Short mmCIF file of C-alpha atoms and ligand atoms in Angstrom, two decimals:
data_model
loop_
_atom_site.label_atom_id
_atom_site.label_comp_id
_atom_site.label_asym_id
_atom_site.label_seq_id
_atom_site.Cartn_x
_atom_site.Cartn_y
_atom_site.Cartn_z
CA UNK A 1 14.14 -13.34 -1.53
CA UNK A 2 10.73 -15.04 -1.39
CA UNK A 3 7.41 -14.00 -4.03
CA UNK A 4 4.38 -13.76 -4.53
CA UNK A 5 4.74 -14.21 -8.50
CA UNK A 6 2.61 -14.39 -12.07
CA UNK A 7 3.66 -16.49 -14.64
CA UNK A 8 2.94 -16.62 -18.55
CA UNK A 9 4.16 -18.88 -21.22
CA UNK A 10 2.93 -19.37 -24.85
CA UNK A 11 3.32 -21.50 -28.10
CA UNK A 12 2.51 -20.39 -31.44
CA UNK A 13 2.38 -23.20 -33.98
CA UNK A 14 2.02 -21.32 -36.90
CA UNK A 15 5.20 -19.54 -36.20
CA UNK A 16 3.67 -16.45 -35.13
CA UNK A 17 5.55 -13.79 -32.59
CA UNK A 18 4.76 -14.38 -28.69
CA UNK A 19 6.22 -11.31 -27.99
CA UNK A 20 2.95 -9.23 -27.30
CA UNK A 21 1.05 -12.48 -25.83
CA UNK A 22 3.29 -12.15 -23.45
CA UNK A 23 3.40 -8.41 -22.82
CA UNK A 24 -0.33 -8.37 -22.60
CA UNK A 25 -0.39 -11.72 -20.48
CA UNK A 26 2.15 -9.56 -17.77
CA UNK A 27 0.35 -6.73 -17.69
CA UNK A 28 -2.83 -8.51 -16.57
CA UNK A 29 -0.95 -10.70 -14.30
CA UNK A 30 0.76 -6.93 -12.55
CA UNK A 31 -1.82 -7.41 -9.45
CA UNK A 32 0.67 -10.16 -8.34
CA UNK A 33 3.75 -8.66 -8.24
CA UNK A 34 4.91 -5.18 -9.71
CA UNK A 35 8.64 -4.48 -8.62
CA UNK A 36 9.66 -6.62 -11.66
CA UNK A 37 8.78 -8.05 -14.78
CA UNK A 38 10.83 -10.17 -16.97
CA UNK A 39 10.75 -12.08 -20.64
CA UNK A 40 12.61 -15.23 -22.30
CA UNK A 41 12.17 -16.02 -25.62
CA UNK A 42 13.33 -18.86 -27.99
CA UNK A 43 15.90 -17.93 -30.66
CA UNK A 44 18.38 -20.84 -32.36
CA UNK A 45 20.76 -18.59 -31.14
CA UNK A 46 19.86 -19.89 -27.59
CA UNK A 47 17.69 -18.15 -25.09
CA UNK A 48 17.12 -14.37 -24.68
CA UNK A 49 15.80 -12.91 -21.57
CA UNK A 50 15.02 -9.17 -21.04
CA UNK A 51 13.90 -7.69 -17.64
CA UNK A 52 12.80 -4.33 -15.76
CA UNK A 53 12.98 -3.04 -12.63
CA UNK A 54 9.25 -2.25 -11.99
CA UNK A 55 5.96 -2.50 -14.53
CA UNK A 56 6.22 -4.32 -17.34
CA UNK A 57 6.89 -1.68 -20.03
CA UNK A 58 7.73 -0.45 -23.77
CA UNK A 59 11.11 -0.51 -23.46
CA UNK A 60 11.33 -4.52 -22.50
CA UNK A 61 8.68 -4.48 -25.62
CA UNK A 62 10.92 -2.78 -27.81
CA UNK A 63 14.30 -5.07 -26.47
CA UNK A 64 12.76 -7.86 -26.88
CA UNK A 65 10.23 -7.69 -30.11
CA UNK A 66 13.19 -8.12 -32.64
CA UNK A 67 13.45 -11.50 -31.61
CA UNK A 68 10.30 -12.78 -33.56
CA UNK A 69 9.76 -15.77 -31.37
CA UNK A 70 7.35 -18.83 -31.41
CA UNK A 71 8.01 -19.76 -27.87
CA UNK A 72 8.38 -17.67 -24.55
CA UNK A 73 7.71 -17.30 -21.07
CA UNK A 74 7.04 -14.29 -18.84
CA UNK A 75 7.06 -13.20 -14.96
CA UNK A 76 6.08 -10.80 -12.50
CA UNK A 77 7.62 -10.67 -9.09
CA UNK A 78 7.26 -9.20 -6.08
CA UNK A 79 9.77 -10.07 -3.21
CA UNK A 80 9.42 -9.70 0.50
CA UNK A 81 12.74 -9.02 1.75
CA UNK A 82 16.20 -7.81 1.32
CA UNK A 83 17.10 -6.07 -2.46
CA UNK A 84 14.39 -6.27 -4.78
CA UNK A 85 17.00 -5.70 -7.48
CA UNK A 86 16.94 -6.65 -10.98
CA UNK A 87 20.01 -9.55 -10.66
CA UNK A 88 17.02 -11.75 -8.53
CA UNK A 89 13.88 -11.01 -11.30
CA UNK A 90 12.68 -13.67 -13.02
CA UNK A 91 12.59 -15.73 -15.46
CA UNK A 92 16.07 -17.10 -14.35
CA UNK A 93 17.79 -18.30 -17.53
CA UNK A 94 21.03 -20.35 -17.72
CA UNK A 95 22.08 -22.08 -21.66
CA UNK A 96 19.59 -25.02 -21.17
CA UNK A 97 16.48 -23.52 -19.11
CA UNK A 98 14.47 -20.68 -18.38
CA UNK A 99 12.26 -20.82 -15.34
CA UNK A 100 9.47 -18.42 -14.47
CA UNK A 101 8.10 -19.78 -10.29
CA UNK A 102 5.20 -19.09 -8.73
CA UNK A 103 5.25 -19.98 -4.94
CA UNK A 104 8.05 -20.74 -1.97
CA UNK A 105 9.88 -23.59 -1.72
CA UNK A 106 9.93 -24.69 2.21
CA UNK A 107 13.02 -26.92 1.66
CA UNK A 108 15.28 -24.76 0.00
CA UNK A 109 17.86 -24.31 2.86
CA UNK A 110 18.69 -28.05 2.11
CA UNK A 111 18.46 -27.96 -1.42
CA UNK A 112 20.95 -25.06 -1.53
CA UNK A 113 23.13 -26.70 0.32
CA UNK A 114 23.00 -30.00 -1.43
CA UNK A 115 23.38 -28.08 -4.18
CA UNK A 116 26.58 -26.38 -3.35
CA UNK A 117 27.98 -29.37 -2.39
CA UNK A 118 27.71 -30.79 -5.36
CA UNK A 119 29.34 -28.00 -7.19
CA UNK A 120 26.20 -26.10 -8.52
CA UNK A 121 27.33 -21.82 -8.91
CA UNK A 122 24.04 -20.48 -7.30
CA UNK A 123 24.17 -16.50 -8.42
CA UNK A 124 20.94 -15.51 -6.34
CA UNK A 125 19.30 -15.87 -3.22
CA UNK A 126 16.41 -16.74 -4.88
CA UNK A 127 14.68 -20.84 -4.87
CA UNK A 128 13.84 -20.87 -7.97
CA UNK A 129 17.25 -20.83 -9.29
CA UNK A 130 17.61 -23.82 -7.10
CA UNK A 131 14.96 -24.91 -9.16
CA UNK A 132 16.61 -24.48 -12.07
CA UNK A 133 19.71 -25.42 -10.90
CA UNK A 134 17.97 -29.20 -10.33
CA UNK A 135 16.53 -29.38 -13.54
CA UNK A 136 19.49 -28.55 -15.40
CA UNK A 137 21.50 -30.96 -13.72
CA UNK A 138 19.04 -34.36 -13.88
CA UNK A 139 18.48 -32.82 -18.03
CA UNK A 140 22.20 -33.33 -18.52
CA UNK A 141 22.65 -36.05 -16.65
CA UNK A 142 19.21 -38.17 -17.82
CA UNK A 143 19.12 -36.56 -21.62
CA UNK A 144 15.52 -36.49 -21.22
CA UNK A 145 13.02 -33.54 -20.19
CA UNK A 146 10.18 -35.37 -18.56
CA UNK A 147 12.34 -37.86 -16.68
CA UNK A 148 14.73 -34.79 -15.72
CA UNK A 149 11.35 -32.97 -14.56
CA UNK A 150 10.51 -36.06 -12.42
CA UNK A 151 13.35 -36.28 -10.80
CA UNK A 152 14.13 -32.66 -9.71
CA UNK A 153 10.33 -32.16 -8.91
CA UNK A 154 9.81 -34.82 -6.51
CA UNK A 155 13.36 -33.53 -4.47
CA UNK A 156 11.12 -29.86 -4.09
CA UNK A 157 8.63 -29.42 -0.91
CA UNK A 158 6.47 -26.61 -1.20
CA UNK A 159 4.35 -24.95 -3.89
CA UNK A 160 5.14 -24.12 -7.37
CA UNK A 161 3.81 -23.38 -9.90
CA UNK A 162 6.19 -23.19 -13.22
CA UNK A 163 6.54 -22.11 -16.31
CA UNK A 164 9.77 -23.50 -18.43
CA UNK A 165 11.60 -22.29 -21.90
CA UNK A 166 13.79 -25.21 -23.05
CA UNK A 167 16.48 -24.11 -25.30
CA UNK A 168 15.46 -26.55 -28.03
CA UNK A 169 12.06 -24.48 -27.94
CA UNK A 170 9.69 -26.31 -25.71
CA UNK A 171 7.12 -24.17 -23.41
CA UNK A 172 6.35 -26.38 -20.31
CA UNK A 173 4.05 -25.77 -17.18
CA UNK A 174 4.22 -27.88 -13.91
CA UNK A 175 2.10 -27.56 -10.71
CA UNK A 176 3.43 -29.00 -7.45
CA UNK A 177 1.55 -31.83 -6.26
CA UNK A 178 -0.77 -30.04 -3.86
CA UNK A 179 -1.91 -27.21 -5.93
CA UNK A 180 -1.23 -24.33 -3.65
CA UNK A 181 -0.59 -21.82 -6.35
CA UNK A 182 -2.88 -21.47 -9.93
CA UNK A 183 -1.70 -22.43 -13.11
CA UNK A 184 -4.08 -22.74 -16.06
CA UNK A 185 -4.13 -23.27 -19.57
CA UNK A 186 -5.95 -22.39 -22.60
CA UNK A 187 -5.66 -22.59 -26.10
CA UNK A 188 -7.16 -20.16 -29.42
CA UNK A 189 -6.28 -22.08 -32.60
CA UNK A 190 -2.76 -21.90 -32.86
CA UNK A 191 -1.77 -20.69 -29.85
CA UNK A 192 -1.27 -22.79 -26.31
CA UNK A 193 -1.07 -20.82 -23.29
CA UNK A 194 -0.33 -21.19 -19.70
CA UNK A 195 -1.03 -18.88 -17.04
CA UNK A 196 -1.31 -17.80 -13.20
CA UNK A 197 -4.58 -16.66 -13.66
CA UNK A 198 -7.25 -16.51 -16.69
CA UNK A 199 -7.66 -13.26 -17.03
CA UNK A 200 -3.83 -13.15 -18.75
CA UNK A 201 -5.74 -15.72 -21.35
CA UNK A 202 -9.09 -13.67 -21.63
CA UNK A 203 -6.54 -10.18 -22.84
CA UNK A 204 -5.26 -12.43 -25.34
CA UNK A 205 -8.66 -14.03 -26.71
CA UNK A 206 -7.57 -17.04 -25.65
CA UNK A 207 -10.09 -19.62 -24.42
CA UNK A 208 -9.57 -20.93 -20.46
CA UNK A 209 -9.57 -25.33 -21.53
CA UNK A 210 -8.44 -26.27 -18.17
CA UNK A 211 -6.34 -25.91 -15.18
CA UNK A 212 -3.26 -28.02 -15.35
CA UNK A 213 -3.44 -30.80 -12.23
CA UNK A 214 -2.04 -30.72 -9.15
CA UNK A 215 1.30 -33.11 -9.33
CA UNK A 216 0.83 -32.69 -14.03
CA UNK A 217 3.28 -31.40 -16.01
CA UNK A 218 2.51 -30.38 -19.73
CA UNK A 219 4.70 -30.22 -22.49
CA UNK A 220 4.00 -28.10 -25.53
CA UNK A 221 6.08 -28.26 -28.97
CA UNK A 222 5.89 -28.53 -32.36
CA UNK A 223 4.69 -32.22 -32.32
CA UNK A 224 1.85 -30.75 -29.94
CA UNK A 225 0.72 -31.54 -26.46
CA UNK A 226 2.09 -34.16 -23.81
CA UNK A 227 0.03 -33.88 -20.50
CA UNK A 228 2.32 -36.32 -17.92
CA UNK A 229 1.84 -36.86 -14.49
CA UNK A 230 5.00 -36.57 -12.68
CA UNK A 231 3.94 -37.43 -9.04
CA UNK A 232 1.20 -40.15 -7.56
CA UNK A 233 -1.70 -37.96 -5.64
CA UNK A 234 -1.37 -37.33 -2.57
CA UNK A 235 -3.72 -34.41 -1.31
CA UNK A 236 -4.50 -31.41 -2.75
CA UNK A 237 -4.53 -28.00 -0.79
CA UNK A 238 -5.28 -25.14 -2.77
CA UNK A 239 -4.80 -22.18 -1.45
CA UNK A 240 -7.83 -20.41 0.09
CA UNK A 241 -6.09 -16.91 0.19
CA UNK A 242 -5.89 -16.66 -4.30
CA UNK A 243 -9.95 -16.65 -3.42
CA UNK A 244 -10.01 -14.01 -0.86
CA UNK A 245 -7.60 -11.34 -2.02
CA UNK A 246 -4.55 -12.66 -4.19
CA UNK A 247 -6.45 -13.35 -7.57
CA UNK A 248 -8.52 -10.75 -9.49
CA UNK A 249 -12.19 -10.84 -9.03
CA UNK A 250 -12.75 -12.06 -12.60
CA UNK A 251 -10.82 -14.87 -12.65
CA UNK A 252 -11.51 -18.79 -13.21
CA UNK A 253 -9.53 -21.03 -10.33
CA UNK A 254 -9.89 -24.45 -10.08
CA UNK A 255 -13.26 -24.37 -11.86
CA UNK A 256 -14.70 -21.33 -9.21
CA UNK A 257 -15.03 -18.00 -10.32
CA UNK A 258 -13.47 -15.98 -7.73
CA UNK A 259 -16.17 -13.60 -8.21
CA UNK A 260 -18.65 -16.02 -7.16
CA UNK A 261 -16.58 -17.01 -4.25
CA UNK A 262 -15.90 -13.31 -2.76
CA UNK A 263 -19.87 -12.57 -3.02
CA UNK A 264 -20.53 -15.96 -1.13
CA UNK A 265 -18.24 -14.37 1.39
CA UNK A 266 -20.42 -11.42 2.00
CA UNK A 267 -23.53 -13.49 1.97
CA UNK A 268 -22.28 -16.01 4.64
CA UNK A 269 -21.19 -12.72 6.93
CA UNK A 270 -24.73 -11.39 6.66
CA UNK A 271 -25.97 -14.94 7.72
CA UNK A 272 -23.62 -15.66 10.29
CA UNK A 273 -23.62 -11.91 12.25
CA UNK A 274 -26.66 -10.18 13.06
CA UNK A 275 -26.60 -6.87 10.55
CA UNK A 276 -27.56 -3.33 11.30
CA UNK A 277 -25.95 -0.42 9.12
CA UNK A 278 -27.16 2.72 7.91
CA UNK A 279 -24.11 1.88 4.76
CA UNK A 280 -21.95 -0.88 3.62
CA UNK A 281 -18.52 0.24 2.95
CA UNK A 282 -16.08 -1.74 1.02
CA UNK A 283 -12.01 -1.37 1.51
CA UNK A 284 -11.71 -1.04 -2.28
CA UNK A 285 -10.76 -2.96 -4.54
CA UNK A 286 -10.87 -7.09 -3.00
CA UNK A 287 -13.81 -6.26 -0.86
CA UNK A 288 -16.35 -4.63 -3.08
CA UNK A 289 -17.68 -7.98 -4.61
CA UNK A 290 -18.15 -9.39 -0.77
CA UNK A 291 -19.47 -6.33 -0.04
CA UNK A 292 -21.96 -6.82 -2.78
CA UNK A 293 -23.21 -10.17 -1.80
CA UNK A 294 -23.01 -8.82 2.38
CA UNK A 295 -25.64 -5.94 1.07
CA UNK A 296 -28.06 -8.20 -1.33
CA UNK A 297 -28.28 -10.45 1.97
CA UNK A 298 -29.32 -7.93 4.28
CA UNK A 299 -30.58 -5.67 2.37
CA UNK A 300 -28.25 -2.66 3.53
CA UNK A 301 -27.49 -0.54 0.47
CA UNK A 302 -23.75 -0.50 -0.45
CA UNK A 303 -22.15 2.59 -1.73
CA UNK A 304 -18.67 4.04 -2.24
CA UNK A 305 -17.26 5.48 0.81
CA UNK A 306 -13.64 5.22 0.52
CA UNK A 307 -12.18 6.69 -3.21
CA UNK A 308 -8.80 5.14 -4.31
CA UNK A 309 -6.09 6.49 -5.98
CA UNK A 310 -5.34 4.02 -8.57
CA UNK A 311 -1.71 5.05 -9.42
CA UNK A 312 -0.63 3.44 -6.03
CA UNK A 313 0.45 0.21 -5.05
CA UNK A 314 -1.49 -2.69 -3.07
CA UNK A 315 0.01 -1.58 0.53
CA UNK A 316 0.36 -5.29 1.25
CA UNK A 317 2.62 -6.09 -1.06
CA UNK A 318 4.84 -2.91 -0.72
CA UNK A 319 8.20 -3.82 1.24
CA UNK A 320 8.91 -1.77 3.57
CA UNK A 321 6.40 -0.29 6.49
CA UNK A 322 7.00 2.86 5.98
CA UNK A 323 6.12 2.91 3.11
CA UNK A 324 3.04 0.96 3.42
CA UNK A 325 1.72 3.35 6.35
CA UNK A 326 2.29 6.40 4.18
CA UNK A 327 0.36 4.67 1.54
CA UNK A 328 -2.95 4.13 3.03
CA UNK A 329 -3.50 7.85 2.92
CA UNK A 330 -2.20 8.40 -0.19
CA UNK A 331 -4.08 5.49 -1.41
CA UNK A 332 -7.65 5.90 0.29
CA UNK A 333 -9.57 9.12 0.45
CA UNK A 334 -13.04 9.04 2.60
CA UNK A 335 -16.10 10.31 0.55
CA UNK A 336 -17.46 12.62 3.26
CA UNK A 337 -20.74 13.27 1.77
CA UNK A 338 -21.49 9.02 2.04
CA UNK A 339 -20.12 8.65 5.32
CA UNK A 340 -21.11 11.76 7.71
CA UNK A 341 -23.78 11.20 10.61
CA UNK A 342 -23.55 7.24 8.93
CA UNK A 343 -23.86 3.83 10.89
CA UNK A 344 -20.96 2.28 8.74
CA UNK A 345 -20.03 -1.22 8.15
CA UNK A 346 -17.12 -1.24 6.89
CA UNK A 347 -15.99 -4.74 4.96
CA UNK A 348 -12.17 -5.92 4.65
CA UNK A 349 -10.30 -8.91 3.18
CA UNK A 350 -8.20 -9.74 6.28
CA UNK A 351 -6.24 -8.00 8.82
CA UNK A 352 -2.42 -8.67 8.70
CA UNK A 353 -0.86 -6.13 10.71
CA UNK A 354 -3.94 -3.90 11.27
CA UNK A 355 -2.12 -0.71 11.08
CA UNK A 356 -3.96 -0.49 7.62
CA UNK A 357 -7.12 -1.23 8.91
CA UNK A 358 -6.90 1.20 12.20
CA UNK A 359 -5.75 3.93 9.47
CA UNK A 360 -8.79 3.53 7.84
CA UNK A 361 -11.44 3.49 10.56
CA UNK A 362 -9.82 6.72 11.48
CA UNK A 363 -10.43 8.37 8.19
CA UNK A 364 -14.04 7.17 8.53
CA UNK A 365 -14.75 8.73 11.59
CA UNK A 366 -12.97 12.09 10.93
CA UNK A 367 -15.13 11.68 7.54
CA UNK A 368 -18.44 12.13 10.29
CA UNK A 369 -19.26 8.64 10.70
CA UNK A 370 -21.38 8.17 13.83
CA UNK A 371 -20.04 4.60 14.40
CA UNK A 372 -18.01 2.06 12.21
CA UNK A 373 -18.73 -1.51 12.48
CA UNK A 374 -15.92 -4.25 11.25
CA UNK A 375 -16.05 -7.41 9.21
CA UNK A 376 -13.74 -8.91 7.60
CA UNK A 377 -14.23 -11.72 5.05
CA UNK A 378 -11.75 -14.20 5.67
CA UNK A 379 -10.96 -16.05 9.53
CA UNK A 380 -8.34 -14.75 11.36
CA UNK A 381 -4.68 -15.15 10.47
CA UNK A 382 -2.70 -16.55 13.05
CA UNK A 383 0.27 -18.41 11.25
CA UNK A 384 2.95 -17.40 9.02
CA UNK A 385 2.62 -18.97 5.08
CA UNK A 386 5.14 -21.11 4.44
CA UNK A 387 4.07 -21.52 0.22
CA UNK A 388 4.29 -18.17 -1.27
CA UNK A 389 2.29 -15.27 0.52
CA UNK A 390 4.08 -12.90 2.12
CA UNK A 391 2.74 -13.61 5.79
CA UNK A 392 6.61 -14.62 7.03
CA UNK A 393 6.38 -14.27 10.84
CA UNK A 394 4.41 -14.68 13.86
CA UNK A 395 4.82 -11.28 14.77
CA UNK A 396 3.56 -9.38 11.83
CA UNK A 397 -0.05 -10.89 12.49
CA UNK A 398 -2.12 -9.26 14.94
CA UNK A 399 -4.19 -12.24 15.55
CA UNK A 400 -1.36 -14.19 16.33
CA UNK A 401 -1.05 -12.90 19.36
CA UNK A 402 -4.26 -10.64 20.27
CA UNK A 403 -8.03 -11.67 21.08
CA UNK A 404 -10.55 -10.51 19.00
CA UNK A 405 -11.48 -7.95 21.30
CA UNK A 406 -7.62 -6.54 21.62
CA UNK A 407 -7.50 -6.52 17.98
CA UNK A 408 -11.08 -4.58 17.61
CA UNK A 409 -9.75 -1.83 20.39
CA UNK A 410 -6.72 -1.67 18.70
CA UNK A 411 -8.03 -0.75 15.09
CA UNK A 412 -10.58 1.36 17.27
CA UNK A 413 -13.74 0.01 15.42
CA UNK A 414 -17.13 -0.30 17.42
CA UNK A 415 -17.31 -4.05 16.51
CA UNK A 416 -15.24 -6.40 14.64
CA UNK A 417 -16.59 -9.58 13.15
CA UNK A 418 -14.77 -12.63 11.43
CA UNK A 419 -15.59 -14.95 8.52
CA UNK A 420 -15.97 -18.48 10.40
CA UNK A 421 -13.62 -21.26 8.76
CA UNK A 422 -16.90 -22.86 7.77
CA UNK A 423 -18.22 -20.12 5.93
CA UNK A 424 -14.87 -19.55 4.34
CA UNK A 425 -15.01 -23.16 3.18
CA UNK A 426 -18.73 -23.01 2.02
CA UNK A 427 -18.12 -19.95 -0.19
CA UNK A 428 -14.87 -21.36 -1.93
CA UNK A 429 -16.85 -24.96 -2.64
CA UNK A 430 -13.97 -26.57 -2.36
CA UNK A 431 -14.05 -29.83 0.14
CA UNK A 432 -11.72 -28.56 3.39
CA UNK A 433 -9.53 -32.06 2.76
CA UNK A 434 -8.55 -29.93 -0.48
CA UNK A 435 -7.74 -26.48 0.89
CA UNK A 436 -4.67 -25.44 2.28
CA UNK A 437 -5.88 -23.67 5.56
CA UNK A 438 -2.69 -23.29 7.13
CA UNK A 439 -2.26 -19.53 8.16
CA UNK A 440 -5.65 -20.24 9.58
CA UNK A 441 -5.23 -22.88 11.84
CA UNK A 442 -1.59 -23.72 12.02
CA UNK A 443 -2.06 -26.98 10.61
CA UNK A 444 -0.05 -27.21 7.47
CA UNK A 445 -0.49 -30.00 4.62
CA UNK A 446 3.41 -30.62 4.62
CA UNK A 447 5.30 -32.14 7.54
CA UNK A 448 8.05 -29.70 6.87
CA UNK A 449 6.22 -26.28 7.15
CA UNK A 450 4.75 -27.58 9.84
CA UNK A 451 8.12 -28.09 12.05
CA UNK A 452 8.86 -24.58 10.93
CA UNK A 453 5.67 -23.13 12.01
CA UNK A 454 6.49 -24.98 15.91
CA UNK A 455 9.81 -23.79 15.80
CA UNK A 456 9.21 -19.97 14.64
CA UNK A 457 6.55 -20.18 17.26
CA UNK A 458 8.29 -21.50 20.20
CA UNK A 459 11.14 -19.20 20.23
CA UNK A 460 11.32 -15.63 21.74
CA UNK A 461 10.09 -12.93 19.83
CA UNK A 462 13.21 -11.32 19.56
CA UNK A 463 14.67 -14.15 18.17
CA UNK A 464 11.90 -14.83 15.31
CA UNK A 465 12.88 -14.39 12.09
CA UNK A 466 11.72 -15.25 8.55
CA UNK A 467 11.77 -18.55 8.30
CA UNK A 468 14.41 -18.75 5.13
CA UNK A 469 16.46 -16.79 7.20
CA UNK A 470 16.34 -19.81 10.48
CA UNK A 471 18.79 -21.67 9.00
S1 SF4 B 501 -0.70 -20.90 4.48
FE1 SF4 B 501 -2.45 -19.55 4.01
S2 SF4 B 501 -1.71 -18.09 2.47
FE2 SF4 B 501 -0.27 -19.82 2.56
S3 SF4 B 501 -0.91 -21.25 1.00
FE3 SF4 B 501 -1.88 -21.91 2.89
S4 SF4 B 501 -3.84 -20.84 2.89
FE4 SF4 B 501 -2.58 -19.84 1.38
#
């Protein structure tokens, strides 16, 4: 099982329940991953975790409210292959630990055997009980968190981005040492907070202080706040997808609004490609702001030409194809009287498989569009990610394989237009050296996702698989 997650955890020093903080804090956090949400909270007792199959809801509210905790932790998941059942939903708890992980692990066929070997009871498929399964063992073994942190960290390759419940009551969040994933925290007078994204803060008035470092960990208890690094720096590569269509639009990463950064996006396109539309149509909801910033550029009014139904899921992060090609029309209806006898310029993310893409050019044309033109904010994909989006083979990404021009016939658009990496780079504002870029250009900022990469790559396509599968 591999996620794209959201993670929550909170302290309350005046004693105060986290129970809601983190119910709120989930429900914000639901764009990144709604097939299952899951709680821990601190008791004497020891640990209790609650979790649902789907949304978080009232019923994990009601299970878990009696508890009247200070300290807790939260999690939404959304996994990319095999059962998403409720035995793999996070957090993962054992007597000492709960973990809530944001992110892949690219070493965890290793780890799980070294793991075995050494007489560790894995119960999931999941790596980030393998996570837990470290910690645990270097906390017994050391007697102390920080140096058992340290040690189990620096064995991981790959991004995460975690959020820990000790059993004596602790909250802790860690953030691999390159940054891939976000983790922030914030803090609203007796509260301390850590979360995926800000917005879980903003629901909870909580003030965004700060993100927490690449290769930091912070530890938060009733003595107050530790901030430790755990690794030396190395580089950072944050990853340039949260910016183009993983976060939400209004929040804070790495000090850039993501806001900010999408509208840049539609700016640079207008710069870069000559533009000539009767209508700008965004794929709603990650394109509008790009779409924005394309139309204040070129001064091509933007309007609504595509109405969603908001009751269904994000077809990218649905599991199974069929489900995501039904979806599209279910999801997206075409606004007829905005698009007939119209020049359209129609403004996407990316294009994964482009089976959503060719679905919706379709719907544009049937709606009476004279011609539909194609750009898509960010460069084409061409490699699998190795750190926690679900791009897991070669072979689901058109561009991996087809030219631009193949790609444009085969989503039947008039043109189709690219974000270049350097206006990708220039809206984000983020020096390349500290991007991860590696679905982009196949060059990956660890040596080990890289040998995956060549060896997914080099082998038939009949034989490709996902690449925690290639054992
Ligand atoms: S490979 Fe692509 S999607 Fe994955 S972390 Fe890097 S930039 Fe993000």
């Amino acid at each position: 099982m591999r996620e794209c997650c959201g993670v929550f955890g909170v302290y309350d020093y005046k004693g105060k329940n986290v129970i809601f903080n983190i119910y709120l804090g989930l429900m914000t956090l639901h764009h990144r991953g709604q097939e299952s949400a899951g709680i821990s909270l601190y008791e004497k007792s020891g640990i209790k975790t609650g979790k649902v199959y789907g949304l978080v809801n009232e019923k994990l509210l009601a299970n878990m409210k009696k508890y009247k905790s200070t300290a807790g932790i939260g999690h939404v998941r959304y996994s990319t292959a095999g059962n998403s059942t409720l035995y793999n939903a996070q957090p993962i708890s054992n007597r000492s630990l709960s973990i809530a992980h944001n992110g892949n692990l690219v070493n965890n066929i290793q780890l799980r055997r070294q793991l075995t070997k050494a007489g560790s009871k894995l119960r999931t498929k999941s790596d980030s009980e393998l996570i837990l399964a470290l910690l645990t063992k270097e906390r017994e073994s050391t007697g102390d968190l920080f140096e058992a942190i340290r040690n189990s960290v620096n064995e991981l390759e790959g991004a995460f981005s975690l959020v820990l419940l000790t059993n004596d009551g602790k909250v802790v969040a860690i953030r691999d040492p390159y940054g891939f994933r976000p983790l922030c925290e914030g803090e609203a007078g007796n509260i301390m907070a850590f979360s995926s994204e800000s917005i879980a803060l903003d629901i909870n008035n909580i003030d965004l202080s700060r993100d927490i470092q690449p290769g930091e960990m912070v530890i938060v208890d009733e003595n107050g706040v530790q901030r430790k690094r755990y690794a030396s720096y190395t580089r950072r590569a944050h990853c340039m997808f949260e910016y183009v269509y993983f976060s939400r639009a209004d929040s804070i990463i790495d000090g850039r609004s993501v806001y900010r950064v999408r509208y840049k996006l539609g700016v640079n396109l207008a710069k870069t490609y000559k533009t000539d539309a009767d209508v700008i149509i965004p794929v709603p909801d990650t394109s509008r702001t790009a779409a924005e910033g394309l139309s204040h550029e070129s001064g091509i009014p933007v309007a609504e030409g595509l109405i969603k139904n908001r009751y269904v899921q994000r077809t990218f992060i649905m599991p199974e194809q069929k489900q995501r090609d039904g979806a599209v029309k279910i999801k997206l209806n075409p606004l007829k009287t905005v698009l007939s006898d119209k020049k359209v310029l129609l403004v996407d993310d990316s294009i994964v498989r482009g089976t959503t893409l060719k679905n919706i050019v379709h719907m544009i044309r049937k709606a009476g569009a004279r011609e539909v033109h194609v750009r898509i904010t960010c460069p084409p994909i061409i490699s699998p990610c190795f750190y926690g989006i679900d791009i897991a083979t070669h072979d689901e990404l058109i561009a991996a394989y087809k030219k631009n021009e193949e790609i444009r016939k085969s989503i039947t658009s008039d043109t189709l237009s690219y974000q270049k990496i350097d206006g990708l780079i220039d809206a984000i504002g983020i020096p390349r050296e500290d991007l991860c870029l590696g679905c982009l250009m196949d060059q990956y900022p660890t040596s080990k996702a890289q040998e995956l990469s060549d060896r997914l790559k080099n082998k038939s396509r009949k034989k490709r698989v996902r690449y925690w599968e290639d054992d």
